[in-house]
């Protein structure tokens, strides 16, 4: 390269931070689109405490592949940083990028999340388009932290969060298969920001896809392909909405946990498909409670604060192959778990059974110990 670096294709800046400084101008027209194109196959940088004055897009500047899709730049961070991107203010869009963890002198980089948002005095916004978040290091090394595109907690002041993949350009989120307690996304107990994830693929070998724990914030999952023996779990009080999603196992894998489970709160599942006509979803003794073994693609523990509606869903070859389950259904299983309430020095059982409804669903070649379709356990009254 010859000449002064000016951010052009012929004389690009060496760091994104240098470009951001130049794009944060106020003297020129301020409403033009601000975009940084990465023209290297691999990019190594960590953006810490990123504060944007105007909306910014960081995207791949590589050529299209043979299918006409933009090639993705591989983003790594080999410096001693907790995140690849730490956003505290402004509107950021990232497009056609692949984020990887790296192993540097035996240590995982970045140390914690790939992307972390922690707002200060104003609400940041993050849009993700056609990106891949890999839970494996570039050399195939397993890492022991979760992929966290966003950490959402009680300090968040955003009006809403939407993570959206671009149609026909797959955005894939993966998680280490050795972390059985973590998830790709968790909406924590004190979260107050309504959150939507849509148009992506989630891939895990075991453990959890998503966990909803919030008491107040709605969590919506839309147009997602869930692949692998993982669980979407509702354990909060706020609504978990799952719509127009597909759930599939791979290579005749037997899962020991439900694909969707709920122990309390509001759950709506609409227009989803479980399994395929060519491949069975094989279940085996799903232990959902220390006192109850319940099997099903969807397992719901009904108590005083549970409300579930399942509508217009398709279940294909959902099979419980175990003889060990005390409550067994190939597809949907509702069971009642009495909740103990304390009044003064006495304990009483709460007999409010919650509510459950299944509307206009289709079941094809589903099998279980008691039924292949819907099992309503003792004291469960469908509406």
C-alpha positions as CSV (number, residue, x, y, z in Angstrom):
1,X,0.0,0.0,0.0
2,X,1.2,3.5,-0.9
3,X,-0.1,6.9,0.2
4,X,-1.9,8.0,3.3
5,X,-4.6,5.7,4.8
6,X,-7.9,7.4,4.2
7,X,-10.4,4.5,4.6
8,X,-10.7,3.9,0.9
9,X,-10.4,0.4,-0.7
10,X,-7.0,1.2,-2.0
11,X,-5.8,2.8,1.3
12,X,-7.9,1.2,4.1
13,X,-7.5,1.8,7.8
14,X,-5.8,-0.9,9.8
15,X,-8.4,-0.8,12.6
16,X,-12.1,-0.5,12.7
17,X,-11.8,2.0,15.6
18,X,-9.9,4.4,13.3
19,X,-12.7,4.2,10.8
20,X,-15.3,4.8,13.5
21,X,-13.5,8.0,14.6
22,X,-13.7,9.3,11.1
23,X,-17.3,8.4,10.7
24,X,-18.4,10.1,13.9
25,X,-18.2,13.5,12.2
26,X,-20.8,16.2,12.8
27,X,-19.6,18.9,10.2
28,X,-20.5,16.9,7.1
29,X,-24.1,15.8,6.2
30,X,-25.0,13.7,9.2
31,X,-27.8,11.6,7.8
32,X,-25.8,9.6,5.2
33,X,-25.4,5.9,5.8
34,X,-22.2,5.0,7.7
35,X,-20.8,1.6,6.7
36,X,-17.4,0.0,7.3
37,X,-16.5,-2.8,4.9
38,X,-13.9,-5.4,6.0
39,X,-12.0,-6.6,3.0
40,X,-9.7,-9.2,4.7
41,X,-10.7,-12.8,5.0
42,X,-9.9,-12.8,8.7
43,X,-10.1,-9.8,11.0
44,X,-8.5,-9.6,14.4
45,X,-9.8,-6.8,16.6
46,X,-11.6,-6.1,19.9
47,X,-14.0,-3.2,20.1
48,X,-14.3,-2.2,23.7
49,X,-16.8,0.3,25.3
50,X,-18.0,1.1,21.8
51,X,-20.0,4.4,21.8
52,X,-21.6,5.5,18.5
53,X,-23.0,8.9,17.7
54,X,-24.8,7.8,14.6
55,X,-26.0,4.3,13.4
56,X,-23.1,2.2,12.0
57,X,-23.0,-0.9,9.9
58,X,-19.9,-3.2,9.9
59,X,-20.1,-5.8,7.1
60,X,-18.1,-8.1,4.9
61,X,-16.5,-6.4,1.9
62,X,-15.5,-9.7,0.3
63,X,-16.9,-10.8,-3.0
64,X,-19.9,-13.1,-3.4
65,X,-19.6,-16.9,-3.5
66,X,-20.7,-19.1,-6.3
67,X,-24.3,-19.0,-5.0
68,X,-24.4,-15.2,-5.1
69,X,-24.1,-14.8,-1.3
70,X,-21.6,-12.4,0.3
71,X,-18.6,-14.3,1.7
72,X,-18.3,-14.0,5.4
73,X,-15.3,-12.5,7.1
74,X,-14.0,-14.5,10.1
75,X,-13.7,-12.2,13.1
76,X,-11.4,-13.2,15.9
77,X,-10.0,-11.4,19.0
78,X,-6.6,-12.6,20.1
79,X,-5.9,-9.7,22.5
80,X,-6.7,-10.0,26.3
81,X,-10.3,-8.8,26.1
82,X,-13.5,-10.1,27.6
83,X,-15.5,-9.6,24.4
84,X,-15.0,-9.1,20.7
85,X,-17.5,-6.3,20.7
86,X,-18.6,-4.4,23.8
87,X,-21.4,-1.9,22.9
88,X,-22.5,0.7,25.4
89,X,-24.2,3.3,23.2
90,X,-25.6,3.7,19.7
91,X,-27.1,1.6,16.9
92,X,-24.9,-1.1,15.5
93,X,-25.6,-3.5,12.6
94,X,-23.2,-6.4,11.8
95,X,-23.7,-8.3,8.5
96,X,-22.1,-11.3,6.9
97,X,-19.5,-12.0,9.6
98,X,-18.5,-15.2,11.3
99,X,-17.3,-14.9,15.0
100,X,-14.9,-17.5,16.4
101,X,-13.3,-18.1,19.7
102,X,-9.5,-18.5,19.5
103,X,-6.9,-20.4,21.6
104,X,-3.9,-18.2,22.5
105,X,-1.2,-19.8,24.6
106,X,-3.8,-22.2,26.0
107,X,-6.3,-19.4,26.9
108,X,-9.6,-18.8,25.2
109,X,-10.0,-15.4,23.6
110,X,-12.2,-13.5,24.0
111,X,-12.4,-14.5,27.7
112,X,-16.2,-14.2,28.0
113,X,-18.8,-13.3,25.3
114,X,-18.4,-12.7,21.6
115,X,-20.7,-9.7,21.9
116,X,-21.8,-7.9,25.0
117,X,-24.3,-5.0,25.4
118,X,-24.4,-2.9,28.6
119,X,-26.2,0.4,28.2
120,X,-25.2,3.6,29.9
121,X,-27.4,6.6,29.7
122,X,-29.0,5.8,26.4
123,X,-30.4,2.6,24.8
124,X,-28.1,0.8,22.4
125,X,-29.5,-1.2,19.5
126,X,-27.9,-4.3,17.9
127,X,-29.0,-5.8,14.5
128,X,-27.4,-9.1,13.4
129,X,-27.8,-10.0,9.7
130,X,-26.5,-13.2,8.1
131,X,-23.8,-13.9,10.7
132,X,-22.5,-17.1,12.3
133,X,-21.5,-17.5,16.0
134,X,-19.3,-20.5,16.5
135,X,-19.0,-22.2,19.8
136,X,-15.8,-24.0,18.8
137,X,-12.4,-22.5,18.5
138,X,-10.9,-22.1,15.0
139,X,-8.7,-25.2,15.6
140,X,-11.6,-27.3,16.9
141,X,-10.9,-26.7,20.6
142,X,-13.9,-26.8,22.9
143,X,-14.5,-23.7,25.0
144,X,-16.2,-23.7,28.4
145,X,-18.1,-20.4,28.2
146,X,-21.5,-19.8,26.5
147,X,-22.0,-18.0,23.3
148,X,-23.7,-14.8,24.4
149,X,-24.8,-12.5,21.6
150,X,-26.5,-10.4,24.2
151,X,-26.6,-10.4,28.0
152,X,-29.9,-9.1,29.2
153,X,-30.5,-8.2,32.9
154,X,-32.3,-5.8,35.2
155,X,-29.9,-2.9,34.3
156,X,-31.0,-3.0,30.6
157,X,-33.1,0.1,29.6
158,X,-33.8,-0.8,26.0
159,X,-37.3,-0.5,24.7
160,X,-36.9,-3.8,22.8
161,X,-34.3,-6.1,21.4
162,X,-34.6,-7.9,18.0
163,X,-32.0,-10.3,16.7
164,X,-32.9,-11.2,13.1
165,X,-31.2,-13.2,10.4
166,X,-31.6,-12.2,6.8
167,X,-34.0,-14.4,4.7
168,X,-32.2,-17.0,2.6
169,X,-28.8,-16.2,4.1
170,X,-28.4,-18.5,7.1
171,X,-27.5,-17.1,10.5
172,X,-26.4,-20.0,12.8
173,X,-26.0,-19.9,16.5
174,X,-24.1,-22.9,18.1
175,X,-23.1,-23.9,21.6
176,X,-20.5,-26.2,23.1
177,X,-21.8,-29.7,23.6
178,X,-19.9,-30.0,26.9
179,X,-21.8,-27.2,28.6
180,X,-25.0,-29.0,29.7
181,X,-26.3,-26.2,32.0
182,X,-25.9,-23.2,29.7
183,X,-27.9,-22.0,26.7
184,X,-27.4,-20.0,23.6
185,X,-29.8,-17.3,25.0
186,X,-31.1,-16.8,28.5
187,X,-33.5,-14.1,29.4
188,X,-32.7,-13.7,33.1
189,X,-35.1,-13.4,36.1
190,X,-34.9,-9.6,36.3
191,X,-34.9,-8.8,32.6
192,X,-37.5,-6.1,31.6
193,X,-36.8,-5.8,27.9
194,X,-39.1,-7.6,25.4
195,X,-36.8,-9.7,23.2
196,X,-37.3,-11.3,19.8
197,X,-35.1,-13.8,17.9
198,X,-36.1,-14.7,14.4
199,X,-34.8,-16.1,11.1
200,X,-31.9,-18.0,12.5
201,X,-30.7,-21.6,13.1
202,X,-29.9,-22.9,16.5
203,X,-27.7,-25.9,16.8
204,X,-26.8,-27.8,20.0
205,X,-25.9,-31.4,20.7
206,X,-27.4,-31.4,24.2
207,X,-28.5,-29.1,27.0
208,X,-30.5,-25.9,26.2
209,X,-31.3,-23.8,23.2
210,X,-33.0,-21.0,25.1
211,X,-34.1,-20.4,28.6
212,X,-36.9,-17.9,29.6
213,X,-36.5,-16.9,33.3
214,X,-37.9,-13.4,33.2
215,X,-40.8,-12.3,35.4
216,X,-41.7,-9.3,33.2
217,X,-40.2,-9.5,29.7
218,X,-41.8,-11.3,26.8
219,X,-39.5,-13.6,24.8
220,X,-40.5,-14.4,21.2
221,X,-38.9,-17.0,19.0
222,X,-40.0,-16.9,15.4
223,X,-39.0,-18.7,12.2
224,X,-36.2,-20.6,13.9
225,X,-34.8,-24.0,12.9
226,X,-33.9,-25.8,16.1
227,X,-31.5,-28.6,15.3
228,X,-30.2,-31.2,17.8
229,X,-31.1,-32.7,21.2
230,X,-31.6,-29.5,23.1
231,X,-34.5,-27.9,25.0
232,X,-36.3,-24.6,24.9
233,X,-37.3,-24.1,28.5
234,X,-39.9,-21.8,30.2
235,X,-39.2,-21.3,33.9
236,X,-40.2,-17.7,34.2
237,X,-43.6,-16.0,34.6
238,X,-43.5,-13.8,31.5
239,X,-44.7,-15.1,28.1
240,X,-42.5,-17.4,26.0
241,X,-43.9,-17.3,22.4
242,X,-42.7,-19.9,19.9
243,X,-44.1,-19.5,16.4
244,X,-43.4,-20.9,12.9
245,X,-40.4,-22.8,14.1
246,X,-39.1,-26.3,13.3
247,X,-37.5,-28.9,15.7
248,X,-35.4,-31.8,14.4
249,X,-32.9,-34.2,15.7
250,X,-30.0,-35.4,13.6
251,X,-28.7,-38.8,12.5
252,X,-31.2,-40.9,14.6
253,X,-30.0,-39.3,17.8
254,X,-32.0,-40.3,20.9
255,X,-32.8,-37.3,23.2
256,X,-33.2,-37.8,26.9
257,X,-34.9,-34.4,27.4
258,X,-38.0,-32.7,25.9
259,X,-37.5,-30.3,23.0
260,X,-39.8,-27.8,24.8
261,X,-40.5,-27.9,28.6
262,X,-42.2,-25.5,31.0
263,X,-42.5,-25.6,34.8
264,X,-44.4,-22.3,35.2
265,X,-45.4,-19.1,33.4
266,X,-47.1,-18.4,30.0
267,X,-46.3,-20.5,27.0
268,X,-47.7,-20.2,23.5
269,X,-46.6,-22.5,20.6
270,X,-48.1,-21.7,17.2
271,X,-47.6,-23.1,13.7
272,X,-44.6,-25.2,14.6
273,X,-43.4,-28.5,13.1
274,X,-41.8,-31.2,15.2
275,X,-39.9,-33.9,13.3
276,X,-40.2,-35.0,9.7
277,X,-41.9,-37.8,7.9
278,X,-38.5,-39.3,7.0
279,X,-36.8,-39.1,10.4
280,X,-38.3,-39.9,13.8
281,X,-37.8,-37.8,17.0
282,X,-36.8,-40.6,19.4
283,X,-37.3,-39.9,23.1
284,X,-36.0,-42.0,26.0
285,X,-37.1,-41.5,29.6
286,X,-37.2,-37.7,29.9
287,X,-36.5,-36.9,33.6
288,X,-38.3,-33.5,34.1
289,X,-38.8,-33.7,37.9
290,X,-37.1,-35.5,40.7
291,X,-40.3,-37.3,41.5
292,X,-41.7,-37.7,38.0
293,X,-40.4,-39.2,34.8
294,X,-42.4,-37.7,31.9
295,X,-41.8,-38.2,28.2
296,X,-42.8,-36.1,25.3
297,X,-41.5,-33.7,22.6
298,X,-43.3,-31.1,24.7
299,X,-43.5,-31.7,28.5
300,X,-45.5,-29.2,30.7
301,X,-45.6,-29.2,34.5
302,X,-49.0,-27.6,35.3
303,X,-49.2,-25.6,38.5
304,X,-50.8,-22.5,39.9
305,X,-48.9,-20.2,37.6
306,X,-48.9,-22.1,34.4
307,X,-50.8,-21.3,31.2
308,X,-50.1,-23.1,28.0
309,X,-51.7,-22.9,24.5
310,X,-50.5,-25.1,21.6
311,X,-52.2,-24.4,18.2
312,X,-51.8,-25.4,14.6
313,X,-48.7,-27.5,15.2
314,X,-47.6,-30.6,13.3
315,X,-46.0,-33.6,15.0
316,X,-44.3,-36.2,12.7
317,X,-42.9,-39.5,14.0
318,X,-42.6,-38.3,17.6
319,X,-41.8,-41.6,19.5
320,X,-41.1,-42.4,23.1
321,X,-39.1,-45.6,22.9
322,X,-38.6,-46.0,26.7
323,X,-40.5,-48.2,29.0
324,X,-39.2,-46.4,32.1
325,X,-41.3,-43.2,31.9
326,X,-44.1,-43.1,34.4
327,X,-46.0,-40.5,32.2
328,X,-45.4,-41.2,28.5
329,X,-46.5,-39.5,25.3
330,X,-44.8,-39.3,22.0
331,X,-45.8,-35.7,21.4
332,X,-47.3,-33.7,24.2
333,X,-47.4,-34.5,27.9
334,X,-49.2,-32.5,30.6
335,X,-48.8,-33.5,34.2
336,X,-49.8,-31.9,37.5
337,X,-47.2,-31.1,40.2
338,X,-48.9,-29.7,43.4
339,X,-47.3,-26.6,44.7
340,X,-46.9,-26.3,48.5
341,X,-47.9,-22.9,49.9
342,X,-46.9,-21.7,53.4
343,X,-49.5,-20.1,55.6
344,X,-48.3,-19.1,59.0
345,X,-46.8,-22.3,60.4
346,X,-48.8,-24.6,58.3
347,X,-48.4,-25.9,54.7
348,X,-51.2,-26.4,52.3
349,X,-51.3,-27.6,48.7
350,X,-52.3,-25.2,46.0
351,X,-54.9,-26.9,43.9
352,X,-55.1,-24.3,41.2
353,X,-54.2,-26.5,38.2
354,X,-53.3,-23.7,35.7
355,X,-54.7,-24.0,32.2
356,X,-53.7,-25.9,29.1
357,X,-55.2,-26.1,25.6
358,X,-54.3,-27.8,22.3
359,X,-56.0,-26.5,19.2
360,X,-56.0,-27.8,15.6
361,X,-52.8,-29.8,15.8
362,X,-51.9,-32.8,13.6
363,X,-50.2,-36.0,14.8
364,X,-48.8,-38.5,12.3
365,X,-47.1,-41.8,13.2
366,X,-46.5,-40.7,16.8
367,X,-46.1,-43.4,19.6
368,X,-45.8,-43.4,23.3
369,X,-46.4,-45.7,26.3
370,X,-49.9,-44.2,26.8
371,X,-50.5,-42.3,23.7
372,X,-48.7,-40.9,20.7
373,X,-50.5,-37.6,20.7
374,X,-51.6,-35.8,23.9
375,X,-51.4,-37.1,27.4
376,X,-53.3,-35.3,30.2
377,X,-52.1,-36.6,33.6
378,X,-54.0,-37.0,36.8
379,X,-55.8,-33.8,38.0
380,X,-55.1,-32.1,34.7
381,X,-58.3,-30.7,33.1
382,X,-58.0,-29.5,29.5
383,X,-59.9,-26.5,28.3
